[in-house]
Coordinates of C-alpha atoms in Angstrom, one line a residue:
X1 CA 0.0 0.0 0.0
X2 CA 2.8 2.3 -0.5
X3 CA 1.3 3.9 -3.7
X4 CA -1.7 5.4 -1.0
X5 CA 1.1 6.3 1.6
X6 CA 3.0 8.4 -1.6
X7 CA 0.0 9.8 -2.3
X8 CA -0.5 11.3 0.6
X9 CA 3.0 12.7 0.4
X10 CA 2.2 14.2 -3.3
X11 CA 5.4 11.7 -4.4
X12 CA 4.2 11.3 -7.9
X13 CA 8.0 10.3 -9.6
X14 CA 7.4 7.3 -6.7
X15 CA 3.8 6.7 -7.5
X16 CA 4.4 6.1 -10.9
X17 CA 7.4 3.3 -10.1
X18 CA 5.3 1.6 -8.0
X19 CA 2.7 1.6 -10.8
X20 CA 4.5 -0.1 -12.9
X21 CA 5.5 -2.8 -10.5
X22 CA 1.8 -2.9 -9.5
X23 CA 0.5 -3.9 -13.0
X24 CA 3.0 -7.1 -13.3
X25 CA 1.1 -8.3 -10.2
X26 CA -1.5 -7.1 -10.7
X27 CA -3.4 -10.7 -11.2
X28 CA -2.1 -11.2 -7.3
X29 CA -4.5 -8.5 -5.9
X30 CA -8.0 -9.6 -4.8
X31 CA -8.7 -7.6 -1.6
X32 CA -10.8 -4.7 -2.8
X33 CA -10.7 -2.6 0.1
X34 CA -7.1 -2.4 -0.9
X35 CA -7.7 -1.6 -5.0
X36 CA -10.0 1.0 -3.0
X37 CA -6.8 2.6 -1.8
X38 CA -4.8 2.2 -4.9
X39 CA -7.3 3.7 -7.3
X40 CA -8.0 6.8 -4.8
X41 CA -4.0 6.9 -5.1
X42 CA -3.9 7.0 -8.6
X43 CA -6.7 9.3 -9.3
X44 CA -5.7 11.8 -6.9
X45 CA -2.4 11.8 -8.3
X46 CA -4.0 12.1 -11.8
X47 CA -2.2 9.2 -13.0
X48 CA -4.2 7.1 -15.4
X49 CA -3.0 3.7 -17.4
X50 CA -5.8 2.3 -19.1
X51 CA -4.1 -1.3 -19.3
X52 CA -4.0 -1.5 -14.9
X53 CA -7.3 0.0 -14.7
X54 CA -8.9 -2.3 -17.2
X55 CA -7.5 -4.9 -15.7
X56 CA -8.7 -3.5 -12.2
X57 CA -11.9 -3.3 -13.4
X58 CA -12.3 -7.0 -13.9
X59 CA -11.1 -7.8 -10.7
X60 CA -13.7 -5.7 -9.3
X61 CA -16.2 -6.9 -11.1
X62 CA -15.9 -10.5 -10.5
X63 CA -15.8 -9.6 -6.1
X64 CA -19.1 -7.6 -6.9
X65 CA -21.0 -10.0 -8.4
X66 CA -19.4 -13.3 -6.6
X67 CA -18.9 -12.0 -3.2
X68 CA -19.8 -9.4 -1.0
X69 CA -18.1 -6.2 -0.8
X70 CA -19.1 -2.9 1.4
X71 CA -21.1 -0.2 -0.1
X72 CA -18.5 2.6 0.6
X73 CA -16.1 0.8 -1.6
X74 CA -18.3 0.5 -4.4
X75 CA -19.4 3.7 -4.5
X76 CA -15.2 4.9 -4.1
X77 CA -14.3 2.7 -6.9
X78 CA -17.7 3.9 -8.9
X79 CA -16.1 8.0 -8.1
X80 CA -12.7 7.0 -8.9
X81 CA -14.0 5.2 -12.4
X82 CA -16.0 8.1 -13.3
X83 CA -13.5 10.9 -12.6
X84 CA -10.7 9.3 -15.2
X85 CA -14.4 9.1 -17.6
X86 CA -14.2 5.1 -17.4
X87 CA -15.5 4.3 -20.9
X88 CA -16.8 0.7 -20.1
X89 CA -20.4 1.5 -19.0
X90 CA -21.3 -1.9 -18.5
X91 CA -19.1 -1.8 -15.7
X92 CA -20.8 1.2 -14.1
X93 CA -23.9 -1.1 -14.6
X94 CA -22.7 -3.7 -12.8
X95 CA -21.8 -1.2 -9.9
X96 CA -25.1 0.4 -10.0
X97 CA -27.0 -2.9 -9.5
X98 CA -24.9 -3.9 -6.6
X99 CA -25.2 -0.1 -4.9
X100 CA -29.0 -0.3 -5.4
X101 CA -29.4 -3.6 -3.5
X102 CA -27.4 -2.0 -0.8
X103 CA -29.1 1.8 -0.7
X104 CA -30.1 1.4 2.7
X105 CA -26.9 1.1 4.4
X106 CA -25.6 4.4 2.3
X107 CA -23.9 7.6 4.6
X108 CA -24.0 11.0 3.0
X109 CA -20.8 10.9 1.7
X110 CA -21.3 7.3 -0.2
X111 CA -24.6 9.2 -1.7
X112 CA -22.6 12.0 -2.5
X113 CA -19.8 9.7 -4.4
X114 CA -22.8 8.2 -6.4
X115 CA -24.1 11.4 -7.7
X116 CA -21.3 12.7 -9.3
X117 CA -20.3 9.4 -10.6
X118 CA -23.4 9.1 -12.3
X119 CA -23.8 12.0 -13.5
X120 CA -20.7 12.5 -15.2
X121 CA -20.7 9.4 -17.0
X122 CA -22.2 9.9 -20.6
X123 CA -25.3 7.4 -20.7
X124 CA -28.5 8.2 -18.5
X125 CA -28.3 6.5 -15.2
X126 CA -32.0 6.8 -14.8
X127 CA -32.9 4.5 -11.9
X128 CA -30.2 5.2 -9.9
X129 CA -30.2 8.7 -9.8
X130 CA -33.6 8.9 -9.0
X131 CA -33.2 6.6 -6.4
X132 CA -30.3 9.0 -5.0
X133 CA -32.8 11.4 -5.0
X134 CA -35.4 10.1 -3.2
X135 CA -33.1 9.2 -0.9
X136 CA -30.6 12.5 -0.1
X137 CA -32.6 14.3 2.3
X138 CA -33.1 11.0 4.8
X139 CA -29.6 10.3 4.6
X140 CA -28.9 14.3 5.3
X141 CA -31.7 13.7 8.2
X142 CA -29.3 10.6 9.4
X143 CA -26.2 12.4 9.2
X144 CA -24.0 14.7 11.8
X145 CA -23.7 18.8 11.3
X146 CA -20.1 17.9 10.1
X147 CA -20.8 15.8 7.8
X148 CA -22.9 17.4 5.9
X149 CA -20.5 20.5 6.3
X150 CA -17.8 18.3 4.6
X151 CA -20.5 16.9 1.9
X152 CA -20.6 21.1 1.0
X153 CA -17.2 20.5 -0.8
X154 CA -19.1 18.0 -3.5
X155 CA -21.4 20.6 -4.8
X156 CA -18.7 22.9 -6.4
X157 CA -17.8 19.5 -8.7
X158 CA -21.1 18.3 -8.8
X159 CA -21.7 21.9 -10.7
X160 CA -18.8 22.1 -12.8
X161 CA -20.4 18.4 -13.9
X162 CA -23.7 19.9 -15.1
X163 CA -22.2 22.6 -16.6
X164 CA -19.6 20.8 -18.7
X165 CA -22.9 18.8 -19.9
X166 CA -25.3 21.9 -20.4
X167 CA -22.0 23.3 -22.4
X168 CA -22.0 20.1 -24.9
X169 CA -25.7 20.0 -25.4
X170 CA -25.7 23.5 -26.8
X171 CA -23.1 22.7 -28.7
X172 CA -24.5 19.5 -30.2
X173 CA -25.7 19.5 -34.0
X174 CA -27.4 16.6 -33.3
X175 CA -29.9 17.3 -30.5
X176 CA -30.4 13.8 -29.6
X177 CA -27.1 12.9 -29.8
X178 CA -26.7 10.4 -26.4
X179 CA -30.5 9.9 -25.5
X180 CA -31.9 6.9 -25.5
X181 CA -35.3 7.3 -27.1
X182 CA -36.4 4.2 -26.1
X183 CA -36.2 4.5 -22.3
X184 CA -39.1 7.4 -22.9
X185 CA -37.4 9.3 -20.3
X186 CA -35.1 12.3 -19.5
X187 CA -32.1 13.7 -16.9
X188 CA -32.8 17.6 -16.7
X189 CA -29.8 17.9 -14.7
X190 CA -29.8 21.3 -14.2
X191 CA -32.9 21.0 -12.4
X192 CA -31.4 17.9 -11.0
X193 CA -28.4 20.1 -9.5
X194 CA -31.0 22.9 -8.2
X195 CA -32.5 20.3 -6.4
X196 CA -29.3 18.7 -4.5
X197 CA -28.4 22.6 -3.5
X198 CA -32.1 23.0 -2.0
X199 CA -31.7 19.9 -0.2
X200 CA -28.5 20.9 1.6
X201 CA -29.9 24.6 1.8
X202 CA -32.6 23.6 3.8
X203 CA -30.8 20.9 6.0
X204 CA -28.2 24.1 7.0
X205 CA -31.0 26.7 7.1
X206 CA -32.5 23.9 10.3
X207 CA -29.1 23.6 11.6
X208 CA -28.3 27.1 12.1
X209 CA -28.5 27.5 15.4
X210 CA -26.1 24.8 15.9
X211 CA -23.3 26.3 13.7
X212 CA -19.7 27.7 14.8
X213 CA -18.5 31.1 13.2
X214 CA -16.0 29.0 11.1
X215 CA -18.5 26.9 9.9
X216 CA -20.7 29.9 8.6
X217 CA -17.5 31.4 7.5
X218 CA -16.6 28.6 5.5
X219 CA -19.7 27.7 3.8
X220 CA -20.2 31.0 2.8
X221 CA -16.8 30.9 1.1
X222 CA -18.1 27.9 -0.6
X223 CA -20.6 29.4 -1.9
X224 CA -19.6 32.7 -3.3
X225 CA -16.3 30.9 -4.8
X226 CA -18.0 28.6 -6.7
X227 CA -21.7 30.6 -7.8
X228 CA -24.0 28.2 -5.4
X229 CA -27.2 29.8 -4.7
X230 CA -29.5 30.1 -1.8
X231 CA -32.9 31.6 -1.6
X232 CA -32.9 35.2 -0.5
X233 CA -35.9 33.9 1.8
X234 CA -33.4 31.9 3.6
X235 CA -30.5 34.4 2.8
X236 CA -32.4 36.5 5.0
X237 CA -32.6 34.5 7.7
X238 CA -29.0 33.5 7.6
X239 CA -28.2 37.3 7.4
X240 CA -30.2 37.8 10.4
X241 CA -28.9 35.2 12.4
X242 CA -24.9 35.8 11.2
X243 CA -25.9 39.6 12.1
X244 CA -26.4 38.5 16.0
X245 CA -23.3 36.0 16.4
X246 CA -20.1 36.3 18.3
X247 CA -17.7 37.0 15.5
X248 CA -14.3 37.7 15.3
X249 CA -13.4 40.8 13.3
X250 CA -11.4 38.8 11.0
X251 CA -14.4 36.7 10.4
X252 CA -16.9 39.6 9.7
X253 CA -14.7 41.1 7.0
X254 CA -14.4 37.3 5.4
X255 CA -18.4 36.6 5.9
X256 CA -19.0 40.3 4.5
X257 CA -17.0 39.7 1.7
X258 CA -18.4 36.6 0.7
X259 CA -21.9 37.5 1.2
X260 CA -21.4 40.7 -0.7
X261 CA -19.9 38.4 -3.6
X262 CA -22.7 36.2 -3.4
X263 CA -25.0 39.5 -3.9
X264 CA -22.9 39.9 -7.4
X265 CA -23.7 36.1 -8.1
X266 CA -27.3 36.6 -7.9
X267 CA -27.0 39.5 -10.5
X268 CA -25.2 37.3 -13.0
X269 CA -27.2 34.5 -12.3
X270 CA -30.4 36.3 -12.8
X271 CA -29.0 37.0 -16.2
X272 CA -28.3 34.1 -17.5
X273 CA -31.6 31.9 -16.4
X274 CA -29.7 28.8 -15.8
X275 CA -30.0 28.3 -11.7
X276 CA -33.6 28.1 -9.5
X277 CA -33.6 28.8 -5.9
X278 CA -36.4 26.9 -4.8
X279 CA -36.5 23.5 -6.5
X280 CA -37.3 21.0 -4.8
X281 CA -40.0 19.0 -7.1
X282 CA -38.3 15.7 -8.0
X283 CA -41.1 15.7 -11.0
X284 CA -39.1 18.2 -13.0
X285 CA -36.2 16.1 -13.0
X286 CA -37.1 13.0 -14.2
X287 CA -39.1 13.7 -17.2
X288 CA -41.1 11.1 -19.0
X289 CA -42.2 11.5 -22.5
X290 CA -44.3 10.3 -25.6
X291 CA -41.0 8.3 -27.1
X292 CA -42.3 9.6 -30.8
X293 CA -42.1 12.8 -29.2
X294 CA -38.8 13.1 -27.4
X295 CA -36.8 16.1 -26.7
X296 CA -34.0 16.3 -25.2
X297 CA -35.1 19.5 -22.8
X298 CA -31.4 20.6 -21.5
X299 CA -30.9 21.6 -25.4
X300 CA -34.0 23.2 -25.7
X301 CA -34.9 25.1 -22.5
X302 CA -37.1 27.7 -22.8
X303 CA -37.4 28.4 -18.5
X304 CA -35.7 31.5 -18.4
X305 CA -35.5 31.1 -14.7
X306 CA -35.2 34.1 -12.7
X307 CA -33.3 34.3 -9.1
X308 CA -34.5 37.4 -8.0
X309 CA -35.9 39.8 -8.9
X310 CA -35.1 44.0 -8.1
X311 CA -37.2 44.2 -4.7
X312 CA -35.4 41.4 -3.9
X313 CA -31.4 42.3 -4.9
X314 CA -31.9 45.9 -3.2
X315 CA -33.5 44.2 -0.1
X316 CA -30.4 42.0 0.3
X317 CA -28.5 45.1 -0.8
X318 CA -29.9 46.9 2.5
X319 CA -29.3 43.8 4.9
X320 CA -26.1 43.6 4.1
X321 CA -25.2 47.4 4.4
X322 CA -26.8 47.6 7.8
X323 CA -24.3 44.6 8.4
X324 CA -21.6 46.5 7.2
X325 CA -22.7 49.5 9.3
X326 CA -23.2 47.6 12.4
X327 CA -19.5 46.0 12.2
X328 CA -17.4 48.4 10.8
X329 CA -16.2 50.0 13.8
X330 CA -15.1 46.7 14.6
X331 CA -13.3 46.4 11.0
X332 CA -12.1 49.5 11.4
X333 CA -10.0 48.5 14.8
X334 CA -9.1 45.5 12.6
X335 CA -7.4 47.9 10.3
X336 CA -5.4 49.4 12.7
X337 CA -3.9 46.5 14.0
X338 CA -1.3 46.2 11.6
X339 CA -0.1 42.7 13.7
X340 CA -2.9 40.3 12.0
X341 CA -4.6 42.8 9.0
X342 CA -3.6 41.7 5.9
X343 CA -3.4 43.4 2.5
X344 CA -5.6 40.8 1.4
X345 CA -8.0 41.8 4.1
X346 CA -7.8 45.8 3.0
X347 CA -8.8 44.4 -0.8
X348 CA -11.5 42.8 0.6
X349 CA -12.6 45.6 2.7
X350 CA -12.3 47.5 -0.4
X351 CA -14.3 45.0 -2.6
X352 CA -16.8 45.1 0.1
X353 CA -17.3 49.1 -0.2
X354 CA -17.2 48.9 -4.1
X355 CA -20.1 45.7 -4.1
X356 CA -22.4 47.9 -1.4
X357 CA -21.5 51.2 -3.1
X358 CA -20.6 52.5 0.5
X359 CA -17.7 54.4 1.6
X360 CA -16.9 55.2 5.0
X361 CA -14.2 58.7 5.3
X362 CA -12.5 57.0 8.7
X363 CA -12.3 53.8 7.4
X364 CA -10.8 55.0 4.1
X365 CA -8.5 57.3 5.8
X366 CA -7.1 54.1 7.7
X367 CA -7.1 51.8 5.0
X368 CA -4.7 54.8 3.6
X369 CA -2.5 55.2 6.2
X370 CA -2.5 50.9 6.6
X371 CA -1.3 50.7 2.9
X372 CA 1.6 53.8 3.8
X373 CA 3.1 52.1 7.0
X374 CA 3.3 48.8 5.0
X375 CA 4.7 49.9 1.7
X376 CA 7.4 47.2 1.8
X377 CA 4.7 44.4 1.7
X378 CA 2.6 45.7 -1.2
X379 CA 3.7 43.7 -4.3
X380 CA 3.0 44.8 -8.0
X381 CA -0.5 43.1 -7.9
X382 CA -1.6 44.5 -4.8
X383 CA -0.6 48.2 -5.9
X384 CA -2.8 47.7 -8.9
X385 CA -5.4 45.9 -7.4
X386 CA -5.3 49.2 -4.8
X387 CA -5.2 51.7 -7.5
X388 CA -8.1 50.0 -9.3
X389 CA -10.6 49.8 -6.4
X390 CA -9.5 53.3 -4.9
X391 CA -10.4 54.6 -8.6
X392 CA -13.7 52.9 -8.4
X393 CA -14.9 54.5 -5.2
X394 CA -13.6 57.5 -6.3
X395 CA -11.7 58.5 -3.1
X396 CA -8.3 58.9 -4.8
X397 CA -8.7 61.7 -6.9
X398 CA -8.7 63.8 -4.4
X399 CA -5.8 62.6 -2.5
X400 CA -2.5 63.3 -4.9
X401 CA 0.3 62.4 -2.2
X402 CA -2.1 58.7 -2.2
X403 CA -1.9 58.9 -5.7
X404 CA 1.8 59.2 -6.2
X405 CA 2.6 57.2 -3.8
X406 CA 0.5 54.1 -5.2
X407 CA 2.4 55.2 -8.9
X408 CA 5.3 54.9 -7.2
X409 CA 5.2 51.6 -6.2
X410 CA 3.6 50.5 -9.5
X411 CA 6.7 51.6 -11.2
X412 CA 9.2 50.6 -9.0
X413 CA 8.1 47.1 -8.9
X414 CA 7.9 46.9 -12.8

């Protein structure tokens, strides 16, 4: 099991050595808890030879249907298949039948594992998905705050899944290219991914009470990183509830600043109709139709769905500016402590201001005199990142010695 210890390690020049060893003896391996290990090793290193993992894949199939073998490692080996795009789907069949036969003995993260391995495998995985879903939010109901905290980190790849697909679908000539008319059915799986989010959105929104500042922090970061939505009904009552917390002042400038990019989200979201707040009708997803009347409805949606609309954006505007308002004395002796602020923390300060259109004079004045005392620190990036935000708010022009001395540093670092 070295090739898992290496991994760990990020020693990929050793990973690959013991690679090659592995697929002379390959025929010797029969344990699958340990072909578990070895294919998480492999995959995480990005390492993929199609000879060992065909020949993998045959062991594996053979202990799945002769013997009996634990859910969790059939739904790792069914990730780990899926994230090299395995293209052997009669293999993911076999792995599907197995996993539905053992659905009941599932955690959160197994469920989790299943999802994005059969969604991102190109044939319709009708029964189990469905199944999934029917399934998520009494797993979620079974599991601990933590884990579904750590189950937050799937949805960023289950989204970049759905919209590599949406992406190819447009792009299709052909637009049932990959559907099986015969099945009479459809995946709408942006609908599909609208309704995961919900179901996490509304298992957090009841555990609220329960959560540490770190844990807000960091699902917030989650979310405005990667574009996930939440309702601005329930964005509301987060804001509320965030608003009346114990909080460090490094962690209201890092909850402010995701929370005011999550207000830009919804903007760009709203334009582009792709994402829905409140789905959580199963229905929608998996679509039936006539079979001499199929459509594939990814490549023709007409939804236009909307996220919010301008009551609703200025409303969270206001909530978070009265959060702003309420903390920034707090920031504002954050600032001063040159000991533990960042320049990372001024941009976001500044990012902030620029999202809420909000300036404060004192605050500005600080962040000034912050960015003088610490000249030595700013690097190129920083200065222009500086100059472009202090031109934005426009509280530079009026400040020329600022102004020169930002140009300064520009230049010099050049």
């Amino acid at each position: 099991m070295l090739i898992s210890t290496y991994s760990k390690r990020k020693k990929e020049d050793l990973i690959i050595l013991l690679k090659e060893e592995l697929k002379k003896k390959v025929h010797t391996i029969h344990n699958v808890v340990e072909i578990c290990m070895i294919l998480n090793a492999l995959v995480k290193s990005k390492i993929y030879d199609e000879h060992l993992f065909v020949k993998l894949s045959n062991i594996i199939a053979e202990n799945v249907i002769r013997n009996h073998v634990h859910v969790r490692d059939i739904c790792v080996i069914a990730y780990c298949y899926a994230c090299i795009l395995y293209k052997n789907m009669n293999f993911f069949k076999i792995l599907a039948q197995k996993i539905v036969l053992l659905m009941d003995d599932i955690n959160l993260v197994d469920l989790c594992r299943i999802l994005y391995a059969y969604m991102r495998v190109d044939q319709n995985f009708y029964h189990i998905l469905k199944l999934s879903a029917l399934k998520l939010a009494n797993v979620m109901d079974s599991s601990t705050i933590s884990d579904v905290i750590n189950c937050v980190h799937f949805l960023p790849i289950l989204k970049e899944v759905v919209e590599a697909r949406n992406d190819a679908t447009t792009k299709r000539i052909d637009p049932h290219h990959h559907i099986d008319g015969s099945l009479n059915y459809s995946i709408d799986y942006v609908h599909f991914l609208n309704y995961i989010i919900n179901v996490f959105n509304e298992k957090l929104l009841s555990y609220l009470n329960l959560l540490s500042a770190n844990q807000v922090s960091n699902l917030f970061y989650i979310y405005s990183r990667y574009n996930i939505l939440i309702s601005l009904s329930k964005m509301d009552i987060f804001i509320s509830h965030i608003r009346n917390m114990k909080l460090a002042s490094e962690l209201k400038i890092y909850i402010l600043y995701s929370l005011a990019i999550l207000l830009k989200n919804y903007e760009s979201n709203n334009n582009s109709g792709l994402y829905s707040c409140d789905l959580l009708d199963i229905n929608k997803i998996f679509v039936k139709h006539n079979g001499e009347h199929f459509v594939d409805q990814t490549h023709n949606r007409k939804d236009n769905i909307k996220c919010l609309n301008k009551h609703d954006y200025d409303a969270m505007k206001n909530n978070l500016l009265c959060c702003l308002k309420q903390w920034e004395d707090d920031i504002n002796l954050f600032v001063n402590d040159y000991d533990i602020c960042s320049i990372q923390d001024i941009i976001k300060v500044l990012t902030i201001f620029l999202i809420l259109n909000h300036t404060r004079n004192s605050l500005i004045s600080n962040i000034k005199t912050y960015v003088i005392m610490n000249y030595k620190s700013v690097n190129e990036h920083n200065a222009y990142t500086l100059m472009f935000y202090f031109q934005k708010l426009n509280v530079i022009n009026d400040d020329e010695d600022f102004a020169q001395i930002l140009k300064c540093k520009i230049k010099s670092l050049k």
